[in-house]
Coordinates of C-alpha atoms in Angstrom, one line a residue:
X1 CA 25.1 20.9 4.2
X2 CA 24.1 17.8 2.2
X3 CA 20.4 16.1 3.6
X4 CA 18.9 13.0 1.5
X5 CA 15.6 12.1 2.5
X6 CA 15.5 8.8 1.7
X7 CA 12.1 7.0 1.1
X8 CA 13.6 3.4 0.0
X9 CA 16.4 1.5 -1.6
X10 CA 13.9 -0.6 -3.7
X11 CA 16.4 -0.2 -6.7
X12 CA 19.4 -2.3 -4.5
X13 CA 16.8 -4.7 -3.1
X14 CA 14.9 -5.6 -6.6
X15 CA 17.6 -4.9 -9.2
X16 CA 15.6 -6.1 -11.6
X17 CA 13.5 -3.0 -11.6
X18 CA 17.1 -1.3 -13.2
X19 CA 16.4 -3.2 -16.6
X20 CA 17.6 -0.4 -19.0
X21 CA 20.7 2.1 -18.9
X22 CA 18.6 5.0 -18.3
X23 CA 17.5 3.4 -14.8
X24 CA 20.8 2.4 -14.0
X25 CA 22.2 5.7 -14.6
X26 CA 19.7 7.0 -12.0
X27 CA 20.0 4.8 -9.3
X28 CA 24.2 4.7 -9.4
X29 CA 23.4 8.6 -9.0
X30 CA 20.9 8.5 -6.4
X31 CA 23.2 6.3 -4.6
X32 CA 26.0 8.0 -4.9
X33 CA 24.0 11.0 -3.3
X34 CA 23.3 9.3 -0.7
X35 CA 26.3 8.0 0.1
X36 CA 27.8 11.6 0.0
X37 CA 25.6 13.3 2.2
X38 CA 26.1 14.5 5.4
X39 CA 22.6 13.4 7.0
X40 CA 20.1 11.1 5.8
X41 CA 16.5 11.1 6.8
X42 CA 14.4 7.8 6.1
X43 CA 11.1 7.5 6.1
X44 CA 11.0 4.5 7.7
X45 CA 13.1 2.5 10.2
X46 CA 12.8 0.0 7.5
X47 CA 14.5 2.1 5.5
X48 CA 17.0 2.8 7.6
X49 CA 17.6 -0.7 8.5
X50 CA 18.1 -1.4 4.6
X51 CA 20.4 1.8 4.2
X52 CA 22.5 0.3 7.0
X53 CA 22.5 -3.4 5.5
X54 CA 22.7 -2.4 1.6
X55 CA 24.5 0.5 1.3
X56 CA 26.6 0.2 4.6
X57 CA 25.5 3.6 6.2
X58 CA 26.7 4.3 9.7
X59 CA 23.8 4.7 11.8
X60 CA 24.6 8.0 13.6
X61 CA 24.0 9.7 9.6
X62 CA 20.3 8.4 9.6
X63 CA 17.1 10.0 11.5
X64 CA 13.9 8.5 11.1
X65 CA 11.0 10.9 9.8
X66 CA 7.5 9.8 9.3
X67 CA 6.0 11.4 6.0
X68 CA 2.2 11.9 6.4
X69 CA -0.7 11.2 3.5
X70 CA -2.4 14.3 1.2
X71 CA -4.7 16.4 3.4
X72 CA -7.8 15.4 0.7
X73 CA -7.8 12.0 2.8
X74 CA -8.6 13.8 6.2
X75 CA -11.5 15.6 4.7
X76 CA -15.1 13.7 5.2
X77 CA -16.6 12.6 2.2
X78 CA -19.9 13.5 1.6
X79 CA -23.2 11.1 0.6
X80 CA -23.3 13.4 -3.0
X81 CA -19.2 12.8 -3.3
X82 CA -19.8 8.8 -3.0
X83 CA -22.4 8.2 -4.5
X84 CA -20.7 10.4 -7.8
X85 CA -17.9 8.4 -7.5
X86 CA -19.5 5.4 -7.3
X87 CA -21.4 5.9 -10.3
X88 CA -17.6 7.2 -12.5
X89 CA -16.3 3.3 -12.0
X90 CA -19.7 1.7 -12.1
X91 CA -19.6 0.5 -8.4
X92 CA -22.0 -0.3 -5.1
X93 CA -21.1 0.4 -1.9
X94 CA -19.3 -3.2 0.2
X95 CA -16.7 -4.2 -2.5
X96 CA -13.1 -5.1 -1.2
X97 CA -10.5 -2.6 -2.4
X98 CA -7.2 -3.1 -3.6
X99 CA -4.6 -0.8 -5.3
X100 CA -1.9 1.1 -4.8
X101 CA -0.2 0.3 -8.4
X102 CA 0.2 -2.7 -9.7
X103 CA 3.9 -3.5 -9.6
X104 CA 5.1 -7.3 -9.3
X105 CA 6.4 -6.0 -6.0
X106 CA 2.9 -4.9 -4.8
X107 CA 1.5 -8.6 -5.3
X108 CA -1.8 -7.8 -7.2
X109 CA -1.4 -11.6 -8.5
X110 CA -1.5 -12.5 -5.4
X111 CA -4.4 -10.9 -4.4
X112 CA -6.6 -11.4 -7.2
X113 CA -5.5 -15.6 -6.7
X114 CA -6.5 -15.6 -3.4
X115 CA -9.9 -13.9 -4.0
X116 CA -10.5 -16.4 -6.9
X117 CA -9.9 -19.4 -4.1
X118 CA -12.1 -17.8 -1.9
X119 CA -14.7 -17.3 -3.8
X120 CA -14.9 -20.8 -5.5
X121 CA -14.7 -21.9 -1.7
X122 CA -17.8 -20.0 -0.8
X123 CA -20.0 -21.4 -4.2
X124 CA -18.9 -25.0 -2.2
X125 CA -19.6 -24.1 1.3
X126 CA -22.0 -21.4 0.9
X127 CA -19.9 -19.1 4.3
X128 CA -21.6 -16.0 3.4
X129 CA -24.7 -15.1 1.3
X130 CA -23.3 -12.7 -1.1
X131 CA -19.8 -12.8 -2.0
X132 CA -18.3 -8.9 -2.1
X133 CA -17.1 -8.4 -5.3
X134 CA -13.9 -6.7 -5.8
X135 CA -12.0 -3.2 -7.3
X136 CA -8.3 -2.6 -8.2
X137 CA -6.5 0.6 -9.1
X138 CA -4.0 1.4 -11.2
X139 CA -2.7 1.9 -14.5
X140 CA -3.2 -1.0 -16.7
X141 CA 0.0 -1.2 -18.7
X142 CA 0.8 -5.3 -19.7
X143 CA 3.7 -3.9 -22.3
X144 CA 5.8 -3.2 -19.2
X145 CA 5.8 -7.3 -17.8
X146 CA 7.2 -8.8 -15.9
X147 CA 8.3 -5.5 -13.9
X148 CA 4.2 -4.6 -13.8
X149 CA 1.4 -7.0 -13.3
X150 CA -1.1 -8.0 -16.0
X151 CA -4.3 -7.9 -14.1
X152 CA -6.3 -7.7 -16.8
X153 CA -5.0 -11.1 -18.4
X154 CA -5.4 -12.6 -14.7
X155 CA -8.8 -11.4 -14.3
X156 CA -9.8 -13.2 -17.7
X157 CA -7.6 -16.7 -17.3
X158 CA -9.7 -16.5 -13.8
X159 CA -13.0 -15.9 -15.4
X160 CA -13.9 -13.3 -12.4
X161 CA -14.4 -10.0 -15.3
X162 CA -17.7 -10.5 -13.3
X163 CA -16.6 -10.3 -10.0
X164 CA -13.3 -8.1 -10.1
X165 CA -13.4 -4.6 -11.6
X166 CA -10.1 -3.2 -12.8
X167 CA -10.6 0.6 -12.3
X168 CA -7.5 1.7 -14.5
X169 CA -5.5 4.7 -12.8
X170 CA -7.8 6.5 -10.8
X171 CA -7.2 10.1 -9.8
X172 CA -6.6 11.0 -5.9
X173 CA -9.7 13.6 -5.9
X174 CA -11.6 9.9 -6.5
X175 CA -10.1 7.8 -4.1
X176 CA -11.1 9.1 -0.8
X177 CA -14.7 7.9 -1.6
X178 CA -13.6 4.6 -3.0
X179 CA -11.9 3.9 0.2
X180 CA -14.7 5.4 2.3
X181 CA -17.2 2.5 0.4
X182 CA -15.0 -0.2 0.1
X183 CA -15.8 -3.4 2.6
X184 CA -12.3 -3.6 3.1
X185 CA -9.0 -2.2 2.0
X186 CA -6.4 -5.4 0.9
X187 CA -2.9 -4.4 0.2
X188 CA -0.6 -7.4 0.9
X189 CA 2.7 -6.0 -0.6
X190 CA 6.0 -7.8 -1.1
X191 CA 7.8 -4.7 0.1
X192 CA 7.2 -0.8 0.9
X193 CA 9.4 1.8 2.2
X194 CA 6.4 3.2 3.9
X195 CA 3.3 2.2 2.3
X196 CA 1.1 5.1 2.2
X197 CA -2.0 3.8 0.6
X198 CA -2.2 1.9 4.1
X199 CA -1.9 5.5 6.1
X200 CA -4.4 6.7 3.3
X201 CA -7.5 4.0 3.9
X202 CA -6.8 4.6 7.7
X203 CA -7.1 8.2 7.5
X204 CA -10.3 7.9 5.8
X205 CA -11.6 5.3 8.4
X206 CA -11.4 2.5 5.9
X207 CA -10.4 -1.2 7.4
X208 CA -7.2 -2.5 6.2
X209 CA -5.0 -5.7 5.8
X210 CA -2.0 -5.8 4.6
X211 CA 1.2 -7.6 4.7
X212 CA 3.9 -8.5 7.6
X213 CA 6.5 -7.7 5.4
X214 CA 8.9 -4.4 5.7
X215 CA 7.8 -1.8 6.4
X216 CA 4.1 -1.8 6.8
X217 CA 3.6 -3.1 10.5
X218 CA 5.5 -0.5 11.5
X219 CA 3.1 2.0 10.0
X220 CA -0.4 -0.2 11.0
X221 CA 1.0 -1.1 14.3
X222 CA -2.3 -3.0 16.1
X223 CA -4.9 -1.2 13.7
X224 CA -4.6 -3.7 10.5
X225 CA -5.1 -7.3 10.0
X226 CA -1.6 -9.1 8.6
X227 CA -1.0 -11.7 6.4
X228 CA 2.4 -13.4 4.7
X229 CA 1.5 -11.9 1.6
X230 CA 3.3 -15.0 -1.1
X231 CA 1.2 -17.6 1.3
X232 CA -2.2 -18.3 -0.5
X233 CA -3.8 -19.3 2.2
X234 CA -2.9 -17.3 4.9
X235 CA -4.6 -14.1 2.7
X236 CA -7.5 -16.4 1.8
X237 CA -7.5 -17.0 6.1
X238 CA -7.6 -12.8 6.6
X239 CA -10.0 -12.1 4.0
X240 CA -12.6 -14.6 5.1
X241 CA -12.0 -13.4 8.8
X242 CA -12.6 -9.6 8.0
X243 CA -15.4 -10.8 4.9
X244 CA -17.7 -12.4 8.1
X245 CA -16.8 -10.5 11.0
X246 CA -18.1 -7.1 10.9
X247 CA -17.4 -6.3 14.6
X248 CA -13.6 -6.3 14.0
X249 CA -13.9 -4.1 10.8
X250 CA -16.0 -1.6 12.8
X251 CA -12.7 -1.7 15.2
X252 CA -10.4 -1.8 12.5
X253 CA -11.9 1.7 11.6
X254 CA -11.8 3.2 15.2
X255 CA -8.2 2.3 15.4
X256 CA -6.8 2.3 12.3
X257 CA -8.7 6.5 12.3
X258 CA -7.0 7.2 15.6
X259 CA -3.3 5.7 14.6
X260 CA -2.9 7.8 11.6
X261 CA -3.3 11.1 14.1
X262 CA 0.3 9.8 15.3
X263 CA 1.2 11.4 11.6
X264 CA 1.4 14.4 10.4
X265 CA 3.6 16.8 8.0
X266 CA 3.9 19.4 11.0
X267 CA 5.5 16.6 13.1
X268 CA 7.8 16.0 9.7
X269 CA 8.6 19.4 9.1
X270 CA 9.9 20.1 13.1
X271 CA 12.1 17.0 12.9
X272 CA 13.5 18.4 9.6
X273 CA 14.4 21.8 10.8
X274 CA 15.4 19.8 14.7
X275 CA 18.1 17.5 11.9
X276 CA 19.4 20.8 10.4
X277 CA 19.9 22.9 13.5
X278 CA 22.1 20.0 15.1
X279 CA 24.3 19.0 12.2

């Protein structure tokens, strides 16, 4: 018995993620697994809808199982935990986070851009007294553009190195605390299979906006605020809604903590042994 458990089909939607032999090698494997096997399990019904409109898989061979986050983020974080954190990447408490990696797909651009806008909107209009300032995760690494965002060359042509702090690739063990202090968790991707950093803040009780796009709604459900992630305005709209209103984050937290019990690897691991016993 063959099983693929497929996660995406990023490769077939963005081909120009396949820009040397090597990768191109890998996926025409992958894919050819996939094809081949005799059940497929995606992660997502995203997933599955893109396995069913890219690579032409009949339905009745996919099952939808949700995956679930690390166990570190269902852990509380204690006072001493934060505040050692906090002092690694030179950060206070209240600063909106975004991460993830920064892949063209996960529109870091786009987030830094509309930060910049709203920032330069509040020095004009004055909508709240101190402006958070802001932190993004990932591995810096401008040699591999344009598949990989050059934050750091953003940040500077925007003159925020004041404002936005680029943390570099930060280990998991650190990033249950960073979401635990962050204002806000902003993660308006182009497109996720799943989109686990979302499941991650939610687990740790962090409020979170993210995009309408794939597969992320289906994984927030009513517990996140949505934006059309390549519309500047519309993020600039969501972060100045969640920036001012601190009765919806405090909801944001309830929900977003209670949606993420809907997931869990013991759940994943029935439906995987329910998949083989009925093939």
């Amino acid at each position: 018995i063959h099983i693929m458990l497929v996660h995406d089909v990023i490769p077939e939607i963005f081909p120009e993620y396949l820009n040397n032999s090597r990768k191109k090698k890998y996926w025409k494997l992958t894919k050819k697994a996939i094809l081949e096997a005799d059940k497929i399990m995606a992660i997502s019904s995203r997933t599955e809808k893109d396995l069913i409109r890219y690579l032409e898989i009949e339905p009745e061979r996919i099952s939808i199982n949700y995956i679930d986050v690390d166990e570190i983020y269902k852990k509380d974080v204690s006072d001493a935990r934060s505040k050692k954190v906090l002092k690694k990447y030179g950060l206070n408490p209240g600063y909106i986070l975004g991460g993830g990696g920064l892949e063209v797909r996960k529109n870091i651009e786009g987030l830094i851009r509309a930060y910049h806008n709203l920032l330069e909107s509040n020095k004009r209009t004055r909508f709240i007294k101190e402006f958070p300032k802001m932190a993004i995760s990932g591995k810096l690494m401008p040699g591999l553009a344009p598949l990989v965002t050059d934050a750091e060359k953003i940040v500077k042509e925007l003159n925020l190195t004041q404002q936005v702090k680029l943390l570099d690739f930060v280990p998991q063990e650190d990033l249950p605390a960073l979401y635990k202090n962050a204002l806000f968790f902003s993660y308006p991707s182009l497109y996720e299979g799943f989109g686990l950093p979302v499941l991650e803040a939610m687990n740790v009780g962090t409020p979170v906006m993210t995009s309408k796009r794939s597969s992320l709604p289906e994984v927030g459900r009513d517990t996140t605020l949505y934006c059309h992630p390549e519309d500047g305005r519309d993020v600039e709209m969501v972060f100045r809604n969640i920036i001012l209103n601190e009765h919806l984050r405090d909801e944001l937290r309830r929900r977003g903590k209670e949606r993420a019990k809907n997931f869990s690897w013991g759940k994943f691991v029935e439906k995987f042994f329910g998949i083989i016993e009925n093939i």
